[in-house]
CSV table of N, CA and C in Angstrom, one decimal:
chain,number,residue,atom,x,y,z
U,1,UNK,N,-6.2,-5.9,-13.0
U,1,UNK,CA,-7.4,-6.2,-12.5
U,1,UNK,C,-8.5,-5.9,-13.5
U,2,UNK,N,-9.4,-6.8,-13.3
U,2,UNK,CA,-10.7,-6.8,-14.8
U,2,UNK,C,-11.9,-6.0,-14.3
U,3,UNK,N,-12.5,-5.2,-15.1
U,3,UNK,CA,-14.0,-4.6,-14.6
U,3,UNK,C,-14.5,-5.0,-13.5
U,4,UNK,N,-14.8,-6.0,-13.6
U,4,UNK,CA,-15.8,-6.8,-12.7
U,4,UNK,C,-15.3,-6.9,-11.5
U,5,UNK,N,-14.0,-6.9,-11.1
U,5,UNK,CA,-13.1,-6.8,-10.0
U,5,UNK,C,-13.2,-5.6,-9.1
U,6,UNK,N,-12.7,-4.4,-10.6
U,6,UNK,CA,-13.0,-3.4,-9.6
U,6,UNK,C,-14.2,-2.9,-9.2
U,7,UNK,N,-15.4,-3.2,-9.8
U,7,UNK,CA,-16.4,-2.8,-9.7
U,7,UNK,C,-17.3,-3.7,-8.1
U,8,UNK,N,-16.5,-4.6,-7.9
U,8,UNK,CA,-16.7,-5.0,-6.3
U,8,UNK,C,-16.1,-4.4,-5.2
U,9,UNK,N,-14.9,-4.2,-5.9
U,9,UNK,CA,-14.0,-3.5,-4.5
U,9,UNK,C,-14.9,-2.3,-4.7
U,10,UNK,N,-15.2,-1.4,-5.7
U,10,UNK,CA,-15.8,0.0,-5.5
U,10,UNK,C,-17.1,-0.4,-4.4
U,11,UNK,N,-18.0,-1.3,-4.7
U,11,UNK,CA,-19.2,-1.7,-4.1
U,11,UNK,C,-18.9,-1.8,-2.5
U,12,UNK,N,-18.2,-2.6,-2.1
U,12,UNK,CA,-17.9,-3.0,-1.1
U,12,UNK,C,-16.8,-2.1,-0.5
U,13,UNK,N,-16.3,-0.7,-1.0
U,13,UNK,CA,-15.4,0.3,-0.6
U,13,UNK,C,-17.1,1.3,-0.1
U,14,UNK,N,-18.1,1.7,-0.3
U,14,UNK,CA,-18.8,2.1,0.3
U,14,UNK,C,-19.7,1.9,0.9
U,15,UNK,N,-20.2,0.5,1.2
U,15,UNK,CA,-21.3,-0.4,1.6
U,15,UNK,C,-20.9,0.2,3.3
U,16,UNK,N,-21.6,-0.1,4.3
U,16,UNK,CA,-21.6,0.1,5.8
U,16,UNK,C,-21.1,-1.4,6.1
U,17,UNK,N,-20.7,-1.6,7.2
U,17,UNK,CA,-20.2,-2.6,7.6
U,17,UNK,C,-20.8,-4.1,8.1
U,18,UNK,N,-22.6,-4.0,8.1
U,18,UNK,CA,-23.2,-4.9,8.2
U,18,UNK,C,-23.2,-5.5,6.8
U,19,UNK,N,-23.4,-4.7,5.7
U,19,UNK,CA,-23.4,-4.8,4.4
U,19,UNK,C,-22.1,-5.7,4.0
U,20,UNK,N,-21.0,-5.0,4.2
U,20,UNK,CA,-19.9,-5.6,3.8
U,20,UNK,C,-19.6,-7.4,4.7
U,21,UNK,N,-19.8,-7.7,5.9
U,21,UNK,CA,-20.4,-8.9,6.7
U,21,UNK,C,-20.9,-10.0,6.0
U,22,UNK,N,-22.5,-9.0,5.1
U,22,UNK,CA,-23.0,-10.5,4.9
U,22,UNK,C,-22.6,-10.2,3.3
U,23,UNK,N,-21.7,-9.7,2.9
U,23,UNK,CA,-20.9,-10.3,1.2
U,23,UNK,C,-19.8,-11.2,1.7
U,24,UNK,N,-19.3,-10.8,2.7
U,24,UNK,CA,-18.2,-11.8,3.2
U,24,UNK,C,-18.7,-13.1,3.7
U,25,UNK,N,-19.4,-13.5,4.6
U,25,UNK,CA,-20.6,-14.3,4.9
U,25,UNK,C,-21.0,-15.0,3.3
U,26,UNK,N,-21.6,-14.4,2.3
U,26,UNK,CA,-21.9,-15.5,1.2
U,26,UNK,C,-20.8,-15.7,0.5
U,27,UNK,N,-19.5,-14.9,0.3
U,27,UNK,CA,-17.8,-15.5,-0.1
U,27,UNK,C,-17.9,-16.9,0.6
U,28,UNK,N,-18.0,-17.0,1.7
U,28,UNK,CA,-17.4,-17.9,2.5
U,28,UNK,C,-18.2,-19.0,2.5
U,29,UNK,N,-19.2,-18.5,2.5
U,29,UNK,CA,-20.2,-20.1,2.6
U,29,UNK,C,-21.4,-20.5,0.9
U,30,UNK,N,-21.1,-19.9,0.0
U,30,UNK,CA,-21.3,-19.8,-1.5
U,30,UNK,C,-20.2,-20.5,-2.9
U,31,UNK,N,-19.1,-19.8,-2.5
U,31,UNK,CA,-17.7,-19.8,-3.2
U,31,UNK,C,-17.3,-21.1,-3.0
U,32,UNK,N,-16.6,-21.5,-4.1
U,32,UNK,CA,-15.7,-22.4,-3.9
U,32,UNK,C,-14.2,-22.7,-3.4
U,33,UNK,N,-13.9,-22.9,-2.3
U,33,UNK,CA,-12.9,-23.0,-1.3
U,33,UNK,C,-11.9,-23.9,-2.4
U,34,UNK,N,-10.8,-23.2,-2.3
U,34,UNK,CA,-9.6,-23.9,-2.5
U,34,UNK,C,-8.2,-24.1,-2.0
U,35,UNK,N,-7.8,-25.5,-2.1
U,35,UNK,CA,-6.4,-25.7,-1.4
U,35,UNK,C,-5.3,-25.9,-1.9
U,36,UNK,N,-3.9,-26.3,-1.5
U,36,UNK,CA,-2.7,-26.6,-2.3
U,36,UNK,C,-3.5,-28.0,-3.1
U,37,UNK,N,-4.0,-28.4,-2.6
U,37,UNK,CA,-4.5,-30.3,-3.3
U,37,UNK,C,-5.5,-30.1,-4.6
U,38,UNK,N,-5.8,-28.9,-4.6
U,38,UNK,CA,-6.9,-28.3,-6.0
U,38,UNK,C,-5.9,-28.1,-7.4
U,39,UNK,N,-4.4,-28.2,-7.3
U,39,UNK,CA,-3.8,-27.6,-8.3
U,39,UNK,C,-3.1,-28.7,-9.1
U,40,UNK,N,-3.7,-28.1,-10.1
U,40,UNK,CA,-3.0,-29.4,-11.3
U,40,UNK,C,-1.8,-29.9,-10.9
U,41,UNK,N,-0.7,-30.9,-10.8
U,41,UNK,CA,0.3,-31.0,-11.1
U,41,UNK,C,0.7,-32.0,-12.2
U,42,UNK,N,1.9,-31.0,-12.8
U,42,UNK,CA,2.4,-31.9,-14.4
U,42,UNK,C,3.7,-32.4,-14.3
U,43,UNK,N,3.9,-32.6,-14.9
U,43,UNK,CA,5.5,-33.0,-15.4
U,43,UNK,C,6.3,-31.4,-15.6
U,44,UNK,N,7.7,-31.7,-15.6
U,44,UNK,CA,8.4,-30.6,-16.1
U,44,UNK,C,9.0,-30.4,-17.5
U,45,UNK,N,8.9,-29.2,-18.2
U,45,UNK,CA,9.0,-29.2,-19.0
U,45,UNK,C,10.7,-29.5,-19.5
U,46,UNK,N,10.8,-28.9,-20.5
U,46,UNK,CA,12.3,-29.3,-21.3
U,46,UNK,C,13.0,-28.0,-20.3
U,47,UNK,N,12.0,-26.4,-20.5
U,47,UNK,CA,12.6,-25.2,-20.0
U,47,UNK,C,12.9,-25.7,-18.3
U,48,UNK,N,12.0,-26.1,-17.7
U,48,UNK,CA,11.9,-26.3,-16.2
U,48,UNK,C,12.8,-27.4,-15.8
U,49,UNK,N,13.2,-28.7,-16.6
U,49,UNK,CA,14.1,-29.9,-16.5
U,49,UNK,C,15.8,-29.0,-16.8
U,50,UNK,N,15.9,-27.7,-17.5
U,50,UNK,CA,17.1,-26.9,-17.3
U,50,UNK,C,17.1,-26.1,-16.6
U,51,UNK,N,16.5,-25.7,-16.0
U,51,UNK,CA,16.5,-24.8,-14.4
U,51,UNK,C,16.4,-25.5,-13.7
U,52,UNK,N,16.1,-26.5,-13.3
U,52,UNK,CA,16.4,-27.4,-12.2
U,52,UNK,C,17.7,-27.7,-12.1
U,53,UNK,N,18.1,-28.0,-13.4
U,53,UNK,CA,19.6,-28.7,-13.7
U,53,UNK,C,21.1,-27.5,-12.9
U,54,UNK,N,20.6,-26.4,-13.6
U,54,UNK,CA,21.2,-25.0,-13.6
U,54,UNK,C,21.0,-24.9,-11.9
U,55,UNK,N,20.3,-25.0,-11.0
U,55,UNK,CA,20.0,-25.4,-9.5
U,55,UNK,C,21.2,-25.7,-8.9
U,56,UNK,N,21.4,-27.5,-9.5
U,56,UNK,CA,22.2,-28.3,-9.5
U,56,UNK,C,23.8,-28.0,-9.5
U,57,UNK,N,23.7,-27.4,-10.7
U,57,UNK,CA,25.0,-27.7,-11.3
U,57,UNK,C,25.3,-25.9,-11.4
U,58,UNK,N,25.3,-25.5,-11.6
U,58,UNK,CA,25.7,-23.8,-12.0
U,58,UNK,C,25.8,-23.2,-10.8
U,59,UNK,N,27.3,-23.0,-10.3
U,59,UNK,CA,27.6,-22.3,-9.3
U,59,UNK,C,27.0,-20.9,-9.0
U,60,UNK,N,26.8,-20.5,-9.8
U,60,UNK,CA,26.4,-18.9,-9.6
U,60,UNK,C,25.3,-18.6,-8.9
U,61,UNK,N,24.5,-20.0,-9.0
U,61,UNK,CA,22.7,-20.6,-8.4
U,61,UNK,C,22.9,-20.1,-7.1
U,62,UNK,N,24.2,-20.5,-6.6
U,62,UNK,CA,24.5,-21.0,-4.6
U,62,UNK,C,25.4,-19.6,-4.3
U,63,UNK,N,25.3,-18.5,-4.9
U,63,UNK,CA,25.7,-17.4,-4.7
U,63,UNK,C,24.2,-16.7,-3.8
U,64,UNK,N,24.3,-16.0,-2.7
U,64,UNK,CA,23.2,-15.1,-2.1
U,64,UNK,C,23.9,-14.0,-1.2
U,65,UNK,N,23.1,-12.9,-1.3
U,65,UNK,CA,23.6,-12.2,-0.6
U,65,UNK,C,22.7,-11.2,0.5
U,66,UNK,N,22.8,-10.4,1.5
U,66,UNK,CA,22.1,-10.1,1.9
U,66,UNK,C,20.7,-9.0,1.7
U,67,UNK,N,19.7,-8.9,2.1
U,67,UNK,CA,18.9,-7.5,1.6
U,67,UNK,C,19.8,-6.4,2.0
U,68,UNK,N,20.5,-6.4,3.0
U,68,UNK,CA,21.2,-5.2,3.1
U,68,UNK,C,22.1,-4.9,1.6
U,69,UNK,N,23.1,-6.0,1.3
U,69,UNK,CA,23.9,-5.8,0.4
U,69,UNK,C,23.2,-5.2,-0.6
U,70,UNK,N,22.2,-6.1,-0.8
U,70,UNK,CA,21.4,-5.5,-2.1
U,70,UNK,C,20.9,-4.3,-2.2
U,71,UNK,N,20.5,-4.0,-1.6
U,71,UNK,CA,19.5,-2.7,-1.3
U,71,UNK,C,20.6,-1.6,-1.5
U,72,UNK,N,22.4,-1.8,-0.7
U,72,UNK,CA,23.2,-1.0,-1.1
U,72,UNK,C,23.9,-1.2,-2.7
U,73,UNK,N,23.7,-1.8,-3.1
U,73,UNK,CA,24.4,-2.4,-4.4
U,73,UNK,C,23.2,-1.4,-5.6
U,74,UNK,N,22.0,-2.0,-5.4
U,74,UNK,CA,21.3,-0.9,-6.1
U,74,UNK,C,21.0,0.3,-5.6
U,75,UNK,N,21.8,0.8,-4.8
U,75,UNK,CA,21.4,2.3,-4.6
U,75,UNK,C,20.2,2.9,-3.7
U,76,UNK,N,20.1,2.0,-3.1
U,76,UNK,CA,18.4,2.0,-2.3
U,76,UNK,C,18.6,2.1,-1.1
U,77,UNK,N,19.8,2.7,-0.5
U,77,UNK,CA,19.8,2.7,0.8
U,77,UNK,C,19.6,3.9,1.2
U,78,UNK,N,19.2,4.5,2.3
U,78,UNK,CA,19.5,5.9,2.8
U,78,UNK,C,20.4,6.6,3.4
């Protein structure tokens, strides 16, 4: 997180809660709103056209197992 970031959360971590309202209030109606339809889309690259492929074709892709397994597999269980 960059200066400027935290130096809002700090601001708006002690402001009263009318205060904090009308920064949310100019967020919302100031800011520029964005959707899934705002995002570039490109082509895939050479790296992304082989992970797709690797998807496809490489068995190991269609291997899953559960959080529980996992969680006991690395040792994270209680």
């Amino acid at each position: 997180m960059n200066a400027i970031k935290e130096r809002i959360l700090g601001a708006v971590a002690v402001m009263d809660d009318a205060d904090a309202e009308k920064v949310w209030d100019f967020v919302i109606h100031n800011l520029t709103s964005r959707s899934w339809d705002d995002i570039e889309e490109v082509s895939p690259d050479e790296w992304d056209l082989k992970m797709l492929d690797d998807i496809k074709s490489n068995p190991d892709c269609h291997k899953f197992i559960s959080q529980e397994d996992l969680l006991k597999e690395l040792n994270l269980t209680q």
